[in-house]
Short mmCIF file of C-alpha atoms in Angstrom, two decimals:
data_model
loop_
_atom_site.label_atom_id
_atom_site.label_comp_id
_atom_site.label_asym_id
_atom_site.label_seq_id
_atom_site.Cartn_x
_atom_site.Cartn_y
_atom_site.Cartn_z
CA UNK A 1 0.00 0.00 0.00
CA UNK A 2 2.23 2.66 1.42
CA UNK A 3 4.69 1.96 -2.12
CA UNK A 4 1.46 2.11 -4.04
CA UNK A 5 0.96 5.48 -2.52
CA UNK A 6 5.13 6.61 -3.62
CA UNK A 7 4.58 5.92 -6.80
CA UNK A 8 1.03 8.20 -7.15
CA UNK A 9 2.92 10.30 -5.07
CA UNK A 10 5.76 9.97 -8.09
CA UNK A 11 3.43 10.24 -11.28
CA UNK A 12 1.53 13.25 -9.79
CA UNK A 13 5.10 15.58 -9.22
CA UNK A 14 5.50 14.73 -13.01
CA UNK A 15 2.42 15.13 -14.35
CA UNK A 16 2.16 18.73 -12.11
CA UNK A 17 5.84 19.61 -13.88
CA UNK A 18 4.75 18.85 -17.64
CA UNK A 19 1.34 20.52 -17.02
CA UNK A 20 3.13 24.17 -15.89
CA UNK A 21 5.98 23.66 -18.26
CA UNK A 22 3.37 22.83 -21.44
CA UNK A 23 1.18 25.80 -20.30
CA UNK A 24 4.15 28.12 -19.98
CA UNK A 25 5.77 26.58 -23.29
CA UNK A 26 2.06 26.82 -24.83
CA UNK A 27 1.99 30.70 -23.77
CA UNK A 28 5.16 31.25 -25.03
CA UNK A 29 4.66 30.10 -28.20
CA UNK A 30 1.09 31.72 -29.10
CA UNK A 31 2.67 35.16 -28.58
CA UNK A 32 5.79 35.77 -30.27
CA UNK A 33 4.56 35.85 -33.59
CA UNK A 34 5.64 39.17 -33.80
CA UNK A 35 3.03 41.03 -33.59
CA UNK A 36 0.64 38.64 -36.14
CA UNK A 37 -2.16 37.16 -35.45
CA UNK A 38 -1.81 33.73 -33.59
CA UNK A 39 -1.79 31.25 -36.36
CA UNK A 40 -2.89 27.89 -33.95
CA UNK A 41 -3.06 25.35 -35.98
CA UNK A 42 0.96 25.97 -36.69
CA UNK A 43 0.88 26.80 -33.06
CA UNK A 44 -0.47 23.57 -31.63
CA UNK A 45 1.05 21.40 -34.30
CA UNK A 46 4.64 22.99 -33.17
CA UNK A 47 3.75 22.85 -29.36
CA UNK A 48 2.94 18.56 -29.80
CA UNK A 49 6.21 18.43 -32.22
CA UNK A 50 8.38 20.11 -29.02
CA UNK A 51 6.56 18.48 -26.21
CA UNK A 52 7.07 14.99 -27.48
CA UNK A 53 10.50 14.95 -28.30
CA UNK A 54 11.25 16.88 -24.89
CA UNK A 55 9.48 14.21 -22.89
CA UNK A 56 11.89 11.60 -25.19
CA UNK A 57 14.81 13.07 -24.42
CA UNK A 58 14.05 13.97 -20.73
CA UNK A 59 12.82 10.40 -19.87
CA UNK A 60 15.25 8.79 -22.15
CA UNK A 61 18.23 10.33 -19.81
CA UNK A 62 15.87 9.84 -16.73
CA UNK A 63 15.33 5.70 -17.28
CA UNK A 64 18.06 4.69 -18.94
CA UNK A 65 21.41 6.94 -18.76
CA UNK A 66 20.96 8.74 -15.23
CA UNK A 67 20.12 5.44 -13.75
CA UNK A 68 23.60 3.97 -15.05
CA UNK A 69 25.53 6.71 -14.14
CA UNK A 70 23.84 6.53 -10.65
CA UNK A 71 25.37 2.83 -10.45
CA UNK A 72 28.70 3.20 -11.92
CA UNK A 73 29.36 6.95 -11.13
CA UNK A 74 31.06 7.30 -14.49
CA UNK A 75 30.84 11.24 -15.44
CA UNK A 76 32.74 10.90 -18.47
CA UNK A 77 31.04 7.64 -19.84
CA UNK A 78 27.51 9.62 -18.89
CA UNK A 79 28.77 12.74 -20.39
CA UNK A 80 29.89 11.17 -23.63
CA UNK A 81 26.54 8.39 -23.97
CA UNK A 82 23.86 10.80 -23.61
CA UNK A 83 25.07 14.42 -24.89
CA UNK A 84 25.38 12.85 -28.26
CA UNK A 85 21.79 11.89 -28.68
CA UNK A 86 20.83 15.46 -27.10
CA UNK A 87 22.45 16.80 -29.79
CA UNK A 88 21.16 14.95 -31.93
CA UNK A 89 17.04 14.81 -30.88
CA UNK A 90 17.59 18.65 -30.20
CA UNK A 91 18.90 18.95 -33.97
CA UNK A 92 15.82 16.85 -35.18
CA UNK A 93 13.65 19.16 -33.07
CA UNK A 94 15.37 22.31 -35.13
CA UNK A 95 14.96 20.51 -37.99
CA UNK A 96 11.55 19.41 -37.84
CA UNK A 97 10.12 22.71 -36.36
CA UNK A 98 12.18 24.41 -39.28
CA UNK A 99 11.12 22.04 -42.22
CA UNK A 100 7.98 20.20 -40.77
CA UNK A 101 6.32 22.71 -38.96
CA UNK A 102 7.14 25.67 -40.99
CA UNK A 103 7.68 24.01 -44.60
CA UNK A 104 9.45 25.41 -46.88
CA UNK A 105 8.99 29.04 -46.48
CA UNK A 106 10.92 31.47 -46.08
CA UNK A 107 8.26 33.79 -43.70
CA UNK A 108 9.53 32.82 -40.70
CA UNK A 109 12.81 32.91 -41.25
CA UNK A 110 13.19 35.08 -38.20
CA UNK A 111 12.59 32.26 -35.58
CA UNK A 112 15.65 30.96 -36.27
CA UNK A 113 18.20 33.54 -35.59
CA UNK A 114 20.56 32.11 -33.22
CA UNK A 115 18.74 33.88 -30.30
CA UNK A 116 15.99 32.14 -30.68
CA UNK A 117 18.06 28.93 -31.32
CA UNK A 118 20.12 29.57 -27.64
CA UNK A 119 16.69 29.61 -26.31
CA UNK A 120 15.64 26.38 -27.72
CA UNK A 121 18.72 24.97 -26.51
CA UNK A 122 18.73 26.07 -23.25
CA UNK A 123 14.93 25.76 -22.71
CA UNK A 124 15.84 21.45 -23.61
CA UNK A 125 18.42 21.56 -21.57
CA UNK A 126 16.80 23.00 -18.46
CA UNK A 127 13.78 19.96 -18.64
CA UNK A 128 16.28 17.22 -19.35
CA UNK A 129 18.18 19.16 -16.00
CA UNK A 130 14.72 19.68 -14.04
CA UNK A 131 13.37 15.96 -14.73
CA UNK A 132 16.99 14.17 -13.41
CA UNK A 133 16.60 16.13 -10.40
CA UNK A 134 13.50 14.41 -9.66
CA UNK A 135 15.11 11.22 -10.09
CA UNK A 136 18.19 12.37 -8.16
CA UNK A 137 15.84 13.31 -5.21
CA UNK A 138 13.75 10.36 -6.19
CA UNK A 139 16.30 7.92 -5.46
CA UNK A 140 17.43 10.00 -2.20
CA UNK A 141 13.98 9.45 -0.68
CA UNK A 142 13.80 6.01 -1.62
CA UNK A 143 17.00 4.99 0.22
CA UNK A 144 15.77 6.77 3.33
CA UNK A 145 12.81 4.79 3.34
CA UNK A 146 15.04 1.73 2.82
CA UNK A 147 17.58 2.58 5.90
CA UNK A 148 14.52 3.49 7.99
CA UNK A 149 12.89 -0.03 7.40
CA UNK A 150 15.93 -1.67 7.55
CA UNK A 151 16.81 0.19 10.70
CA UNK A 152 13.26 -0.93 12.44
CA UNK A 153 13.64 -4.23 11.42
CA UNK A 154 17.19 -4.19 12.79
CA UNK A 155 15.74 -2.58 16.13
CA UNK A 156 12.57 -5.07 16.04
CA UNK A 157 15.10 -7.94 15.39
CA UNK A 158 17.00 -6.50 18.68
CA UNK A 159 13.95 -5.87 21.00
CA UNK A 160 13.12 -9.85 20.22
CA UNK A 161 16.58 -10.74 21.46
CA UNK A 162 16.49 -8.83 24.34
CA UNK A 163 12.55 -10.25 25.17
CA UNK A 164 14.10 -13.58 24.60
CA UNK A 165 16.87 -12.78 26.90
CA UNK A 166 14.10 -12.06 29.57
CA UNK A 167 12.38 -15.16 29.27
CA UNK A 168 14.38 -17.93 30.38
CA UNK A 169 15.92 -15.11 33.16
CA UNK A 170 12.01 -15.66 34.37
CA UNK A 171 11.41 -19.40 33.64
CA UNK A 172 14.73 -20.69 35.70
CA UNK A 173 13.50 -18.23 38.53
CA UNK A 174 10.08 -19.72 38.53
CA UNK A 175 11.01 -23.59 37.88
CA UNK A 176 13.14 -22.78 41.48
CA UNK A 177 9.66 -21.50 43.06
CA UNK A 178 8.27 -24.38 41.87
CA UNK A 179 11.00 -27.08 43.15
CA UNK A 180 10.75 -25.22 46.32
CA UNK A 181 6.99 -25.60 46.70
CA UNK A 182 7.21 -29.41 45.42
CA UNK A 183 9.98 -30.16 47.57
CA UNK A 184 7.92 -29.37 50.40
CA UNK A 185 4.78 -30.60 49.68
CA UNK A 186 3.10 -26.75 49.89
CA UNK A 187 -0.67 -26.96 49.17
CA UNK A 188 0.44 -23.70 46.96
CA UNK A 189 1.19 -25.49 44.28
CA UNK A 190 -1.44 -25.46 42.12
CA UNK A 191 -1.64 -21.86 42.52
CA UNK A 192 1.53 -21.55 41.45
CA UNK A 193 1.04 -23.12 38.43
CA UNK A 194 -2.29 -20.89 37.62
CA UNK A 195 -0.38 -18.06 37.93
CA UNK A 196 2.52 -19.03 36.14
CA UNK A 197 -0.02 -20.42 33.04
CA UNK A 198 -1.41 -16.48 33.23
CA UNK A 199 2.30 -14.70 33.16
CA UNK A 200 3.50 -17.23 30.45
CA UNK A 201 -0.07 -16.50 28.17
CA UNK A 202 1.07 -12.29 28.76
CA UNK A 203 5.05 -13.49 27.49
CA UNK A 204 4.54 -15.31 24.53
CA UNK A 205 1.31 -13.49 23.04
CA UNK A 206 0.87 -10.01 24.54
CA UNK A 207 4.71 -8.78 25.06
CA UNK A 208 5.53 -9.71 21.07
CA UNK A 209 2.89 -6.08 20.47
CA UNK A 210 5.32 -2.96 20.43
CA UNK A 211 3.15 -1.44 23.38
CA UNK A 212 0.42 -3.48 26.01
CA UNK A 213 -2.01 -1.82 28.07
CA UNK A 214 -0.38 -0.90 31.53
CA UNK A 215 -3.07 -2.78 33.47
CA UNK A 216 -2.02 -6.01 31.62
CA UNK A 217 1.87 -5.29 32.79
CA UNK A 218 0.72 -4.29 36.09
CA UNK A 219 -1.30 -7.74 36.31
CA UNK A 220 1.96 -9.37 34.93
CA UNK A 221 3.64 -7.87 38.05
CA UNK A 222 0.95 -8.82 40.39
CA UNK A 223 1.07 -12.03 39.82
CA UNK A 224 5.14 -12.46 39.91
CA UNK A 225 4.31 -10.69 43.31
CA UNK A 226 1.97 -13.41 44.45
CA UNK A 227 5.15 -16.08 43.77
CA UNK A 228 7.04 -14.51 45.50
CA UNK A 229 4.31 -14.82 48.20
CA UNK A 230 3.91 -17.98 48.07
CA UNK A 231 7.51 -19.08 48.25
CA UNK A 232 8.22 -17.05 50.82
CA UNK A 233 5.22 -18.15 52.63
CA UNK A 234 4.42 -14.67 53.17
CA UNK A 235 7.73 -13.68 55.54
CA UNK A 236 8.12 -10.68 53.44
CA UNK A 237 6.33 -7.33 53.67
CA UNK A 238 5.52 -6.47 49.82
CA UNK A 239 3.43 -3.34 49.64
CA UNK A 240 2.35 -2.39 45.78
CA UNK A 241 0.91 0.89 45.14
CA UNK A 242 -0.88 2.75 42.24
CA UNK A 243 -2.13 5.97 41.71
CA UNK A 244 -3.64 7.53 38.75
CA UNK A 245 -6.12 6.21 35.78
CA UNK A 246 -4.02 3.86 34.16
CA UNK A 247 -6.93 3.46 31.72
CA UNK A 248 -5.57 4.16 28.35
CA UNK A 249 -2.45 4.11 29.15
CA UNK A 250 0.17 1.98 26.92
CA UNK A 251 3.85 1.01 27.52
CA UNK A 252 6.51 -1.16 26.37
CA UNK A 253 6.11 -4.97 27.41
CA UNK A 254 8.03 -6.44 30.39
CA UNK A 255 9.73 -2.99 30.77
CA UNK A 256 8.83 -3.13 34.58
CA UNK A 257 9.85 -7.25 36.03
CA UNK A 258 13.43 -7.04 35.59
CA UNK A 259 14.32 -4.11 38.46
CA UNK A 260 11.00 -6.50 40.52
CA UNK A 261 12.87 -9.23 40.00
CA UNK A 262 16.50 -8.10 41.11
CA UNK A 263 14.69 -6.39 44.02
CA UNK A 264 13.18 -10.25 45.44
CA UNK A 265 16.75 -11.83 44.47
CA UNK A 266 19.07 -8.96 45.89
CA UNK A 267 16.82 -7.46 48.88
CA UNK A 268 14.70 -10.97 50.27
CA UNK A 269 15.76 -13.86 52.53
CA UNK A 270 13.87 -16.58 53.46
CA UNK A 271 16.33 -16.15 56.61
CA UNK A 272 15.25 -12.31 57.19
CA UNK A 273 12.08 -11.82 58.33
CA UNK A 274 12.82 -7.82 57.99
CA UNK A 275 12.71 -8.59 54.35
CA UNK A 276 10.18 -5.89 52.43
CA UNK A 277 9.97 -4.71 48.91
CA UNK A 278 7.87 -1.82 47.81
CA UNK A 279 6.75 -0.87 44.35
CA UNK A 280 4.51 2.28 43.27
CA UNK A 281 3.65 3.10 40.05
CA UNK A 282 1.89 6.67 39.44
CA UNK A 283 0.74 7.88 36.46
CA UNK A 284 0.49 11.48 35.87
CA UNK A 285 -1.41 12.46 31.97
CA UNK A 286 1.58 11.25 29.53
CA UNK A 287 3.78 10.52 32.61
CA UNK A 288 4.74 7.74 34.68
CA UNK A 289 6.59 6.78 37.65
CA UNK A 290 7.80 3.23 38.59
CA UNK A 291 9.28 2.80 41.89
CA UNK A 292 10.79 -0.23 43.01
CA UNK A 293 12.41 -0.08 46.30
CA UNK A 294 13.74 -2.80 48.67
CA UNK A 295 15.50 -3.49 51.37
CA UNK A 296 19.27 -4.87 51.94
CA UNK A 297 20.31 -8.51 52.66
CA UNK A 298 23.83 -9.54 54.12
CA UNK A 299 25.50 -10.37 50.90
CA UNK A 300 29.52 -9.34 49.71
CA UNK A 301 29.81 -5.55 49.26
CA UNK A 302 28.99 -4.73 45.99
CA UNK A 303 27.19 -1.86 44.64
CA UNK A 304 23.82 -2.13 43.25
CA UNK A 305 25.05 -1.91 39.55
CA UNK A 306 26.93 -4.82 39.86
CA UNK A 307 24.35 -7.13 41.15
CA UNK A 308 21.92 -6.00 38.78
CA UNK A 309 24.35 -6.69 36.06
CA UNK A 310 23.41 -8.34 32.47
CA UNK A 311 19.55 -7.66 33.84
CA UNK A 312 19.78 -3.87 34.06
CA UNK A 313 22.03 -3.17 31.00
CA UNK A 314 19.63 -5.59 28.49
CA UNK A 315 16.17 -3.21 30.25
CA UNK A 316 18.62 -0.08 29.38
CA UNK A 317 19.02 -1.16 26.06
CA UNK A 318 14.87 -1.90 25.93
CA UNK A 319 14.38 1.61 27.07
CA UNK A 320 16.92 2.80 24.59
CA UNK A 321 15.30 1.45 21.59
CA UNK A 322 11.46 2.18 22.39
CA UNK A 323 11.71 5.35 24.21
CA UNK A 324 15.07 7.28 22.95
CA UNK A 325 15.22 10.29 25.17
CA UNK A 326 12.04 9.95 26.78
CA UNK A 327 13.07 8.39 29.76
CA UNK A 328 14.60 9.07 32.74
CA UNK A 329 16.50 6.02 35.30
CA UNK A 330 18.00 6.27 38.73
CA UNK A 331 19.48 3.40 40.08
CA UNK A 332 20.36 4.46 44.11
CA UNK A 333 22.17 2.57 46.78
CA UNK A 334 20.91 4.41 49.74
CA UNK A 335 21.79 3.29 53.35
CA UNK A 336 19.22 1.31 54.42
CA UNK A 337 17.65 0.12 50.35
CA UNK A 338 18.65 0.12 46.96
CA UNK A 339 16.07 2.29 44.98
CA UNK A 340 14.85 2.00 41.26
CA UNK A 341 13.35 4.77 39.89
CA UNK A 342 12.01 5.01 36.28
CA UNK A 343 10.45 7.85 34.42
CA UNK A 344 8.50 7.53 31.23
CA UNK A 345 7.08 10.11 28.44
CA UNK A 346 4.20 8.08 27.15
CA UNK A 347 3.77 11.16 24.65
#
C-alpha cells in the first residue's frame, strides 16, 4: 500500500511539472509571432512536435542513462553516452520545427536567428536538467525509506533478542519457586502453576505487540508478586501501590519485572524476616513513575550496579530502543535500600 501510494505520489510531481511547463511553453509560443495574429493550428502542431521529443529526451536520460551513471558513477562515460543523442534529438527538433512545422517558407525565417536557437537549446536543456533532479531526489527518498525499514527491522530484530533474553531469566527463577513448593509438599502449588499459566499467556502473546495496556503489565507484576508470596510463605512485607487512571495508558512490554525481579533476588531472605519490597507506580497524563524499592540482605559488598548486572544493562538497552530520550532512570544505593526509579514520556 504505502509503495502504491510513492509511486502516485511519483506520477503526480510529473504530471504537475509537464502541465506548468506545457502551459508556460504553450503561452510562449502563441505570442511571439511578432506582432501577427496567432496562427494555432501551426501553433499547436509545433507545441505537440516540441513536447514529445522533450518528454523523449528527458525520460530517455531519466530511465536509462541517469540510472547507469547513478550505479557506476562514471561522469565521463555519462557525459559522452547521452550528450550525443541530445544533440542529436535537439537537432531533429530544429529541424523538424524548421522544415515540418514551418515548410518550406521562407516567412519565418526570423525564428531561427541564433537567439531564438540559444533559447531552444537552453529551454531542452533546463527539462532534461529539471526531470533528473527528480530522479536524483527520487532515489534520495527512496534509500531513506530503505535505511529506515531496515533500521526498524534491525531494532525489532533486537527488541526480540532482548525479550528472549528475559524469558528464560524468568522461567529458571520460577522452575526454582516451583521445586521449592514441590519439595515441600506446599498446598500452593497449584496456585503456582495458575499463575505461572497467566504470566507465560502475557510473554509469549501479549509482550511480542510494540506497546500493552499498563493494566495487563501491572497484572503481569501482580502475579510475579503473588510467587514470590507464596515461596516465601508470606515472611516478606511487599506493599504495591498505584495511583492515577491507568486506563488508556500503553507502555513497552516487560519494561517493569526485571528491576522486581532483582529487588526479590538482591533485597529478600527466606532467613530475614525484615525482608520488604515496595513498588509504586503513578501515572500522571503522559507521565509515569515506577518505583521499586527494597531493602538490603547480608550479601559481599557490591554496589547495586553490579548485582543487577546483564539484567539492568539488556532493560537499558529496551528503554533505549522504544523510548530514545524519553526516559529518565536512577538506580540508588541508599543506606538502608537500593532504589529504582524510572520515568516515562508516554507522549
Amino acid at each position: 500500500m504505502a509503495f502504491h501510494l510513492q509511486r502516485h505520489k511519483k506520477t503526480l510531481i510529473h504530471i504537475s511539472f509537464w502541465c506548468v511547463y506545457a502551459s508556460v511553453f504553450l503561452y510562449r509560443i502563441s505570442t511571439i509571432d511578432n506582432g501577427e495574429e496567432t496562427n494555432w493550428p501551426r501553433t499547436l502542431k509545433d507545441f505537440s512536435f516540441h513536447m514529445s521529443v522533450t518528454v523523449i529526451l528527458s525520460y530517455l536520460n531519466y530511465y536509462i542513462f541517469l540510472p547507469r551513471f547513478l550505479k557506476d558513477r562514471n561522469l565521463k562515460r555519462y557525459v559522452f553516452q547521452f550528450f550525443p543523442i541530445f544533440l542529436g534529438l535537439w537537432y531533429f527538433l530544429l529541424l523538424g520545427k524548421r522544415y515540418i512545422i514551418d515548410g518550406f517558407t521562407h516567412n519565418r525565417e526570423w525564428m531561427y536567428e541564433p537567439r531564438f536557437i540559444i533559447q531552444l537549446f537552453f529551454g531542452a536543456i533546463f527539462v532534461v536538467i529539471f526531470v533528473g533532479l527528480l530522479k536524483f531526489v527520487e532515489d534520495w527518498f527512496e534509500l531513506e525509506s530503505r535505511k529506515k525499514k531496515l533500521e526498524n527491522e534491525q531494532l525489532a530484530s533486537e527488541l526480540r533478542f532482548l525479550k528472549a533474553q528475559i524469558n528464560p531469566h524468568f522461567l529458571f527463577n520460577t522452575l526454582n519457586n516451583l521445586y521449592y513448593l514441590a519439595f515441600t509438599k506446599s498446598p500452593n502449588t497449584t496456585e503456582v502453576i495458575a499463575k505461572l499459566s497467566d504470566m507465560m499467556r502475557y510473554m509469549m502473546y501479549d509482550s511480542n505487540h510494540f506497546r500493552v495496556p499498563l493494566e495487563k503489565e501491572i497484572e503481569y507484576i501482580k502475579n510475579y508478586i503473588g510467587l514470590e508470596k507464596l515461596r516465601m510463605d508470606n515472611k516478606v512485607k511487599i506493599n504495591l501501590k498505584l495511583e492515577g487512571n491507568t486506563s488508556g495508558v500503553s507502555v513497552a512490554p516487560l519494561i517493569f519485572i526485571t528491576f522486581l525481579e532483582n529487588a526479590f533476588k538482591h533485597g529478600v531472605s527466606n532467613s530475614d524476616t525484615q525482608s520488604w519490597v515496595e513498588v509504586f507506580v503513578k501515572i500522571d497524563g503522559k507521565k509515569c513513575l515506577y518505583t521499586v524499592k527494597n531493602g538490603k540482605i547480608s550479601e559481599s559488598n557490591k554496589t547495586v550496579k553490579e548485582k543487577y548486572g546483564i539484567g539492568l544493562k539488556n532493560v537499558k538497552r529496551r528503554l533505549d530502543l522504544n523510548y530514545e530520550d524519553n526516559y529518565e532512570l536512577k538506580v540508588q544505593d541508599i543506606d538502608d535500600c537500593y532504589c529504582v526509579e524510572l520515568k516515562l514520556n508516554l507522549e
